[in-house]
Amino acid sequence: GDEGSGTVIADRLIELLNASESEILVESAYFIISDELLQGVAPLLERNIRIDVLTNSLATNDVWTIHAGYTRNRKAMLLRGIRLYEFRPDASSCRQLLENDVLDCPDIKFSLHSKSVVFDRNVVYVGSFNINPRSRYLNTETALIVHSPALAERIARDIEENMRPENSWQVVLNDAGELEWHARTDGVDSVVPHEPDTSIWTRIKSYIFSLFSVEKYL
């Protein structure tokens, strides 16, 4: 049958990925990378192309099952050299982004909703397409791809601002090969050995669901 809009967008993004020469910055509310796509970006990483990804943390994701799908390949992404940042519900960038004077940042749970990718600070993708299989195979999606160094630089700076340790946890592997979440609050660095700002029950649910291969439906 005819390709859906999600498949067309995904194929175009893959073309842009393969054409990249130095840097790819990703901001996606939902981020589930398949084994196939992870293998596909391996040559880019071997060419020392930097890939930085900002997505929601378990604490900010409004669909914990999607976060579980993301965690299936989280360690594999880090081992490949992809840098991962997970947005904090208490991000200090809240005040810069919140336009509603009625609400105050401490009163709300802040989360990502945007979807954008910057390639070599030259080409920008923005749209409804999340980096997950559901967007590719099931949803109707829209996308805008713009060749503009000025716009690319502006969006890249916004993504990098949200990646700062005051706004996101950087997920890293420690010397023992275990996950850690690094952040900074009021100038003090912190390290958390589990999904931050979540209950043990939420972490257990996410872990159990991550054992099942249902990414295409997430």
PDB file of C-alpha atoms in Angstrom:
ATOM      1  CA  GLY A   1       0.000   0.000   0.000  1.00  0.00           C
ATOM      2  CA  ASP A   2       0.924   3.673  -0.029  1.00  0.00           C
ATOM      3  CA  GLU A   3       3.419   4.856   2.527  1.00  0.00           C
ATOM      4  CA  GLY A   4       1.950   6.778   5.437  1.00  0.00           C
ATOM      5  CA  SER A   5       3.085  10.272   6.342  1.00  0.00           C
ATOM      6  CA  GLY A   6       5.100   8.936   9.269  1.00  0.00           C
ATOM      7  CA  THR A   7       7.118   6.608   7.038  1.00  0.00           C
ATOM      8  CA  VAL A   8       7.838   9.388   4.539  1.00  0.00           C
ATOM      9  CA  ILE A   9       9.029  11.699   7.330  1.00  0.00           C
ATOM     10  CA  ALA A  10      11.133   8.961   8.922  1.00  0.00           C
ATOM     11  CA  ASP A  11      12.823   8.176   5.606  1.00  0.00           C
ATOM     12  CA  ARG A  12      13.616  11.867   5.048  1.00  0.00           C
ATOM     13  CA  LEU A  13      15.064  12.182   8.555  1.00  0.00           C
ATOM     14  CA  ILE A  14      17.253   9.137   7.925  1.00  0.00           C
ATOM     15  CA  GLU A  15      18.545  10.803   4.750  1.00  0.00           C
ATOM     16  CA  LEU A  16      19.446  13.907   6.758  1.00  0.00           C
ATOM     17  CA  LEU A  17      21.097  11.774   9.439  1.00  0.00           C
ATOM     18  CA  ASN A  18      23.282  10.030   6.882  1.00  0.00           C
ATOM     19  CA  ALA A  19      24.236  13.348   5.276  1.00  0.00           C
ATOM     20  CA  SER A  20      25.373  14.881   8.577  1.00  0.00           C
ATOM     21  CA  GLU A  21      29.024  15.787   8.973  1.00  0.00           C
ATOM     22  CA  SER A  22      29.590  16.936  12.553  1.00  0.00           C
ATOM     23  CA  GLU A  23      26.607  17.210  14.912  1.00  0.00           C
ATOM     24  CA  ILE A  24      22.999  16.119  15.405  1.00  0.00           C
ATOM     25  CA  LEU A  25      20.886  17.620  18.199  1.00  0.00           C
ATOM     26  CA  VAL A  26      17.569  15.954  18.985  1.00  0.00           C
ATOM     27  CA  GLU A  27      14.728  17.162  21.196  1.00  0.00           C
ATOM     28  CA  SER A  28      11.795  14.760  21.259  1.00  0.00           C
ATOM     29  CA  ALA A  29       9.115  14.335  23.894  1.00  0.00           C
ATOM     30  CA  TYR A  30       9.025  10.612  23.124  1.00  0.00           C
ATOM     31  CA  PHE A  31      12.213   8.861  22.018  1.00  0.00           C
ATOM     32  CA  ILE A  32      12.270   5.146  21.228  1.00  0.00           C
ATOM     33  CA  ILE A  33      15.154   4.009  19.049  1.00  0.00           C
ATOM     34  CA  SER A  34      14.869   0.578  17.463  1.00  0.00           C
ATOM     35  CA  ASP A  35      17.727  -1.902  17.157  1.00  0.00           C
ATOM     36  CA  GLU A  36      17.679  -1.237  13.413  1.00  0.00           C
ATOM     37  CA  LEU A  37      18.016   2.530  13.799  1.00  0.00           C
ATOM     38  CA  LEU A  38      20.694   2.146  16.466  1.00  0.00           C
ATOM     39  CA  GLN A  39      22.724   0.047  14.052  1.00  0.00           C
ATOM     40  CA  GLY A  40      22.018   2.608  11.353  1.00  0.00           C
ATOM     41  CA  VAL A  41      23.568   5.488  13.302  1.00  0.00           C
ATOM     42  CA  ALA A  42      26.635   3.453  14.284  1.00  0.00           C
ATOM     43  CA  PRO A  43      28.619   4.577  11.197  1.00  0.00           C
ATOM     44  CA  LEU A  44      27.877   8.207  12.093  1.00  0.00           C
ATOM     45  CA  LEU A  45      29.261   7.733  15.588  1.00  0.00           C
ATOM     46  CA  GLU A  46      32.306   5.953  14.167  1.00  0.00           C
ATOM     47  CA  ARG A  47      32.899   9.092  12.062  1.00  0.00           C
ATOM     48  CA  ASN A  48      32.882  11.081  15.333  1.00  0.00           C
ATOM     49  CA  ILE A  49      29.591  12.783  14.547  1.00  0.00           C
ATOM     50  CA  ARG A  50      28.190  13.961  17.875  1.00  0.00           C
ATOM     51  CA  ILE A  51      24.621  12.890  18.624  1.00  0.00           C
ATOM     52  CA  ASP A  52      22.972  14.525  21.644  1.00  0.00           C
ATOM     53  CA  VAL A  53      19.398  13.614  22.576  1.00  0.00           C
ATOM     54  CA  LEU A  54      17.028  15.415  24.940  1.00  0.00           C
ATOM     55  CA  THR A  55      13.827  13.625  25.914  1.00  0.00           C
ATOM     56  CA  ASN A  56      11.475  13.399  28.854  1.00  0.00           C
ATOM     57  CA  SER A  57      12.554  11.643  32.020  1.00  0.00           C
ATOM     58  CA  LEU A  58      10.334   9.104  33.726  1.00  0.00           C
ATOM     59  CA  ALA A  59       9.382  11.947  36.075  1.00  0.00           C
ATOM     60  CA  THR A  60       8.162  14.212  33.244  1.00  0.00           C
ATOM     61  CA  ASN A  61       6.881  11.714  30.690  1.00  0.00           C
ATOM     62  CA  ASP A  62       3.092  11.714  30.570  1.00  0.00           C
ATOM     63  CA  VAL A  63       3.070   8.121  29.250  1.00  0.00           C
ATOM     64  CA  TRP A  64       5.288   5.895  31.371  1.00  0.00           C
ATOM     65  CA  THR A  65       4.896   2.971  28.942  1.00  0.00           C
ATOM     66  CA  ILE A  66       6.651   5.026  26.258  1.00  0.00           C
ATOM     67  CA  HIS A  67       9.471   5.765  28.676  1.00  0.00           C
ATOM     68  CA  ALA A  68       9.742   2.018  29.286  1.00  0.00           C
ATOM     69  CA  GLY A  69      10.172   1.492  25.545  1.00  0.00           C
ATOM     70  CA  TYR A  70      12.929   4.114  25.500  1.00  0.00           C
ATOM     71  CA  THR A  71      14.807   2.418  28.336  1.00  0.00           C
ATOM     72  CA  ARG A  72      15.155  -0.859  26.403  1.00  0.00           C
ATOM     73  CA  ASN A  73      18.023   0.603  24.362  1.00  0.00           C
ATOM     74  CA  ARG A  74      19.124   3.389  26.699  1.00  0.00           C
ATOM     75  CA  LYS A  75      22.298   1.663  27.858  1.00  0.00           C
ATOM     76  CA  ALA A  76      23.067   0.530  24.301  1.00  0.00           C
ATOM     77  CA  MET A  77      22.815   4.130  23.090  1.00  0.00           C
ATOM     78  CA  LEU A  78      25.252   5.284  25.757  1.00  0.00           C
ATOM     79  CA  LEU A  79      27.666   2.488  24.897  1.00  0.00           C
ATOM     80  CA  ARG A  80      27.546   3.576  21.250  1.00  0.00           C
ATOM     81  CA  GLY A  81      28.451   7.127  22.241  1.00  0.00           C
ATOM     82  CA  ILE A  82      25.083   8.897  22.057  1.00  0.00           C
ATOM     83  CA  ARG A  83      24.734  11.465  24.850  1.00  0.00           C
ATOM     84  CA  LEU A  84      21.372  11.346  26.622  1.00  0.00           C
ATOM     85  CA  TYR A  85      19.640  14.082  28.605  1.00  0.00           C
ATOM     86  CA  GLU A  86      16.328  13.618  30.407  1.00  0.00           C
ATOM     87  CA  PHE A  87      14.242  16.668  31.213  1.00  0.00           C
ATOM     88  CA  ARG A  88      13.623  17.577  34.855  1.00  0.00           C
ATOM     89  CA  PRO A  89      10.164  18.472  36.214  1.00  0.00           C
ATOM     90  CA  ASP A  90      11.796  21.335  38.150  1.00  0.00           C
ATOM     91  CA  ALA A  91      13.773  22.688  35.183  1.00  0.00           C
ATOM     92  CA  SER A  92      15.053  26.201  35.815  1.00  0.00           C
ATOM     93  CA  SER A  93      14.202  27.090  32.200  1.00  0.00           C
ATOM     94  CA  CYS A  94      10.531  26.937  33.182  1.00  0.00           C
ATOM     95  CA  ARG A  95      10.407  30.670  33.949  1.00  0.00           C
ATOM     96  CA  GLN A  96      11.860  31.533  30.554  1.00  0.00           C
ATOM     97  CA  LEU A  97       9.273  29.427  28.729  1.00  0.00           C
ATOM     98  CA  LEU A  98       6.130  29.904  30.812  1.00  0.00           C
ATOM     99  CA  GLU A  99       3.962  32.669  29.376  1.00  0.00           C
ATOM    100  CA  ASN A 100       0.985  32.199  31.698  1.00  0.00           C
ATOM    101  CA  ASP A 101       1.259  34.678  34.576  1.00  0.00           C
ATOM    102  CA  VAL A 102      -1.406  32.805  36.526  1.00  0.00           C
ATOM    103  CA  LEU A 103       0.798  29.751  37.028  1.00  0.00           C
ATOM    104  CA  ASP A 104       4.072  29.678  38.930  1.00  0.00           C
ATOM    105  CA  CYS A 105       6.816  27.189  38.081  1.00  0.00           C
ATOM    106  CA  PRO A 106       6.870  25.468  41.494  1.00  0.00           C
ATOM    107  CA  ASP A 107       3.144  24.776  41.089  1.00  0.00           C
ATOM    108  CA  ILE A 108       3.397  22.815  37.849  1.00  0.00           C
ATOM    109  CA  LYS A 109       5.068  19.667  36.561  1.00  0.00           C
ATOM    110  CA  PHE A 110       7.117  20.799  33.588  1.00  0.00           C
ATOM    111  CA  SER A 111       7.693  18.469  30.617  1.00  0.00           C
ATOM    112  CA  LEU A 112       8.820  18.480  27.004  1.00  0.00           C
ATOM    113  CA  HIS A 113       6.356  18.440  24.147  1.00  0.00           C
ATOM    114  CA  SER A 114       8.445  19.776  21.267  1.00  0.00           C
ATOM    115  CA  LYS A 115       9.941  17.669  18.494  1.00  0.00           C
ATOM    116  CA  SER A 116      12.917  19.090  16.644  1.00  0.00           C
ATOM    117  CA  VAL A 117      16.231  17.971  15.177  1.00  0.00           C
ATOM    118  CA  VAL A 118      19.142  20.181  14.133  1.00  0.00           C
ATOM    119  CA  PHE A 119      21.645  18.815  11.623  1.00  0.00           C
ATOM    120  CA  ASP A 120      25.092  20.457  11.530  1.00  0.00           C
ATOM    121  CA  ARG A 121      23.505  23.763  12.638  1.00  0.00           C
ATOM    122  CA  ASN A 122      22.352  24.137   9.066  1.00  0.00           C
ATOM    123  CA  VAL A 123      19.125  22.144   8.631  1.00  0.00           C
ATOM    124  CA  VAL A 124      16.191  22.028  11.069  1.00  0.00           C
ATOM    125  CA  TYR A 125      13.325  19.590  11.389  1.00  0.00           C
ATOM    126  CA  VAL A 126      10.256  20.601  13.415  1.00  0.00           C
ATOM    127  CA  GLY A 127       6.894  18.885  13.444  1.00  0.00           C
ATOM    128  CA  SER A 128       4.534  16.463  15.118  1.00  0.00           C
ATOM    129  CA  PHE A 129       6.725  13.412  14.480  1.00  0.00           C
ATOM    130  CA  ASN A 130       8.191  11.918  17.650  1.00  0.00           C
ATOM    131  CA  ILE A 131      11.226   9.672  17.407  1.00  0.00           C
ATOM    132  CA  ASN A 132       9.271   6.502  18.061  1.00  0.00           C
ATOM    133  CA  PRO A 133       7.803   3.664  15.956  1.00  0.00           C
ATOM    134  CA  ARG A 134       4.189   4.717  16.510  1.00  0.00           C
ATOM    135  CA  SER A 135       4.843   8.030  14.773  1.00  0.00           C
ATOM    136  CA  ARG A 136       6.404   6.154  11.863  1.00  0.00           C
ATOM    137  CA  TYR A 137       3.874   3.374  11.375  1.00  0.00           C
ATOM    138  CA  LEU A 138       0.539   4.339  12.939  1.00  0.00           C
ATOM    139  CA  ASN A 139       0.069   8.082  13.303  1.00  0.00           C
ATOM    140  CA  THR A 140      -0.670  10.799  10.760  1.00  0.00           C
ATOM    141  CA  GLU A 141       2.203  13.261  11.067  1.00  0.00           C
ATOM    142  CA  THR A 142       3.333  16.625   9.707  1.00  0.00           C
ATOM    143  CA  ALA A 143       6.856  17.952   9.351  1.00  0.00           C
ATOM    144  CA  LEU A 144       8.722  21.055   8.262  1.00  0.00           C
ATOM    145  CA  ILE A 145      12.347  20.830   7.146  1.00  0.00           C
ATOM    146  CA  VAL A 146      14.125  24.166   6.804  1.00  0.00           C
ATOM    147  CA  HIS A 147      17.592  24.852   5.418  1.00  0.00           C
ATOM    148  CA  SER A 148      18.560  27.916   7.470  1.00  0.00           C
ATOM    149  CA  PRO A 149      21.790  28.285   9.461  1.00  0.00           C
ATOM    150  CA  ALA A 150      20.311  31.184  11.451  1.00  0.00           C
ATOM    151  CA  LEU A 151      17.215  29.234  12.493  1.00  0.00           C
ATOM    152  CA  ALA A 152      19.282  26.106  13.101  1.00  0.00           C
ATOM    153  CA  GLU A 153      21.629  27.991  15.417  1.00  0.00           C
ATOM    154  CA  ARG A 154      18.733  29.471  17.379  1.00  0.00           C
ATOM    155  CA  ILE A 155      16.994  26.122  17.887  1.00  0.00           C
ATOM    156  CA  ALA A 156      20.302  24.423  18.695  1.00  0.00           C
ATOM    157  CA  ARG A 157      20.933  26.964  21.451  1.00  0.00           C
ATOM    158  CA  ASP A 158      17.446  26.372  22.857  1.00  0.00           C
ATOM    159  CA  ILE A 159      18.017  22.608  22.910  1.00  0.00           C
ATOM    160  CA  GLU A 160      21.419  23.018  24.548  1.00  0.00           C
ATOM    161  CA  GLU A 161      19.909  25.345  27.150  1.00  0.00           C
ATOM    162  CA  ASN A 162      17.405  22.652  28.083  1.00  0.00           C
ATOM    163  CA  MET A 163      20.262  20.132  28.284  1.00  0.00           C
ATOM    164  CA  ARG A 164      22.071  22.133  30.970  1.00  0.00           C
ATOM    165  CA  PRO A 165      22.296  20.323  34.346  1.00  0.00           C
ATOM    166  CA  GLU A 166      19.888  22.815  35.915  1.00  0.00           C
ATOM    167  CA  ASN A 167      17.252  21.708  33.401  1.00  0.00           C
ATOM    168  CA  SER A 168      17.977  18.063  32.644  1.00  0.00           C
ATOM    169  CA  TRP A 169      19.655  15.010  34.071  1.00  0.00           C
ATOM    170  CA  GLN A 170      22.501  13.713  31.945  1.00  0.00           C
ATOM    171  CA  VAL A 171      22.360   9.927  31.942  1.00  0.00           C
ATOM    172  CA  VAL A 172      25.813   8.349  32.057  1.00  0.00           C
ATOM    173  CA  LEU A 173      27.387   4.961  32.667  1.00  0.00           C
ATOM    174  CA  ASN A 174      29.663   4.799  35.702  1.00  0.00           C
ATOM    175  CA  ASP A 175      32.839   2.713  35.934  1.00  0.00           C
ATOM    176  CA  ALA A 176      30.769  -0.318  36.930  1.00  0.00           C
ATOM    177  CA  GLY A 177      28.611   0.029  33.827  1.00  0.00           C
ATOM    178  CA  GLU A 178      25.559   1.149  35.807  1.00  0.00           C
ATOM    179  CA  LEU A 179      23.331   4.104  34.966  1.00  0.00           C
ATOM    180  CA  GLU A 180      23.625   7.380  36.854  1.00  0.00           C
ATOM    181  CA  TRP A 181      21.708  10.655  36.541  1.00  0.00           C
ATOM    182  CA  HIS A 182      23.835  13.807  36.893  1.00  0.00           C
ATOM    183  CA  ALA A 183      22.354  17.239  37.555  1.00  0.00           C
ATOM    184  CA  ARG A 184      22.955  20.568  39.306  1.00  0.00           C
ATOM    185  CA  THR A 185      20.627  22.482  41.625  1.00  0.00           C
ATOM    186  CA  ASP A 186      21.502  25.893  43.084  1.00  0.00           C
ATOM    187  CA  GLY A 187      25.109  25.365  42.038  1.00  0.00           C
ATOM    188  CA  VAL A 188      25.409  21.976  43.752  1.00  0.00           C
ATOM    189  CA  ASP A 189      26.122  18.904  41.616  1.00  0.00           C
ATOM    190  CA  SER A 190      24.221  15.716  42.358  1.00  0.00           C
ATOM    191  CA  VAL A 191      24.275  12.081  41.233  1.00  0.00           C
ATOM    192  CA  VAL A 192      21.243   9.801  41.503  1.00  0.00           C
ATOM    193  CA  PRO A 193      21.597   6.008  41.008  1.00  0.00           C
ATOM    194  CA  HIS A 194      18.024   5.474  39.769  1.00  0.00           C
ATOM    195  CA  GLU A 195      15.296   7.254  37.770  1.00  0.00           C
ATOM    196  CA  PRO A 196      15.097  10.555  39.716  1.00  0.00           C
ATOM    197  CA  ASP A 197      11.977  12.053  41.277  1.00  0.00           C
ATOM    198  CA  THR A 198       9.947   8.856  40.851  1.00  0.00           C
ATOM    199  CA  SER A 199       8.422   6.324  43.217  1.00  0.00           C
ATOM    200  CA  ILE A 200       9.788   2.804  43.450  1.00  0.00           C
ATOM    201  CA  TRP A 201       6.429   1.513  42.164  1.00  0.00           C
ATOM    202  CA  THR A 202       6.667   3.658  39.023  1.00  0.00           C
ATOM    203  CA  ARG A 203      10.218   2.437  38.429  1.00  0.00           C
ATOM    204  CA  ILE A 204       9.149  -1.190  38.867  1.00  0.00           C
ATOM    205  CA  LYS A 205       6.252  -0.785  36.414  1.00  0.00           C
ATOM    206  CA  SER A 206       8.523   0.835  33.848  1.00  0.00           C
ATOM    207  CA  TYR A 207      11.171  -1.857  34.226  1.00  0.00           C
ATOM    208  CA  ILE A 208       8.713  -4.746  33.870  1.00  0.00           C
ATOM    209  CA  PHE A 209       7.097  -3.196  30.787  1.00  0.00           C
ATOM    210  CA  SER A 210      10.525  -2.622  29.231  1.00  0.00           C
ATOM    211  CA  LEU A 211      11.032  -6.395  29.129  1.00  0.00           C
ATOM    212  CA  PHE A 212       8.344  -6.747  26.450  1.00  0.00           C
ATOM    213  CA  SER A 213       9.055  -5.926  22.799  1.00  0.00           C
ATOM    214  CA  VAL A 214       6.081  -3.717  21.951  1.00  0.00           C
ATOM    215  CA  GLU A 215       7.923  -0.643  20.666  1.00  0.00           C
ATOM    216  CA  LYS A 216       5.983  -0.494  17.381  1.00  0.00           C
ATOM    217  CA  TYR A 217       2.811   0.330  19.282  1.00  0.00           C
ATOM    218  CA  LEU A 218       4.315   2.999  21.567  1.00  0.00           C
TER     219      LEU A 218
END
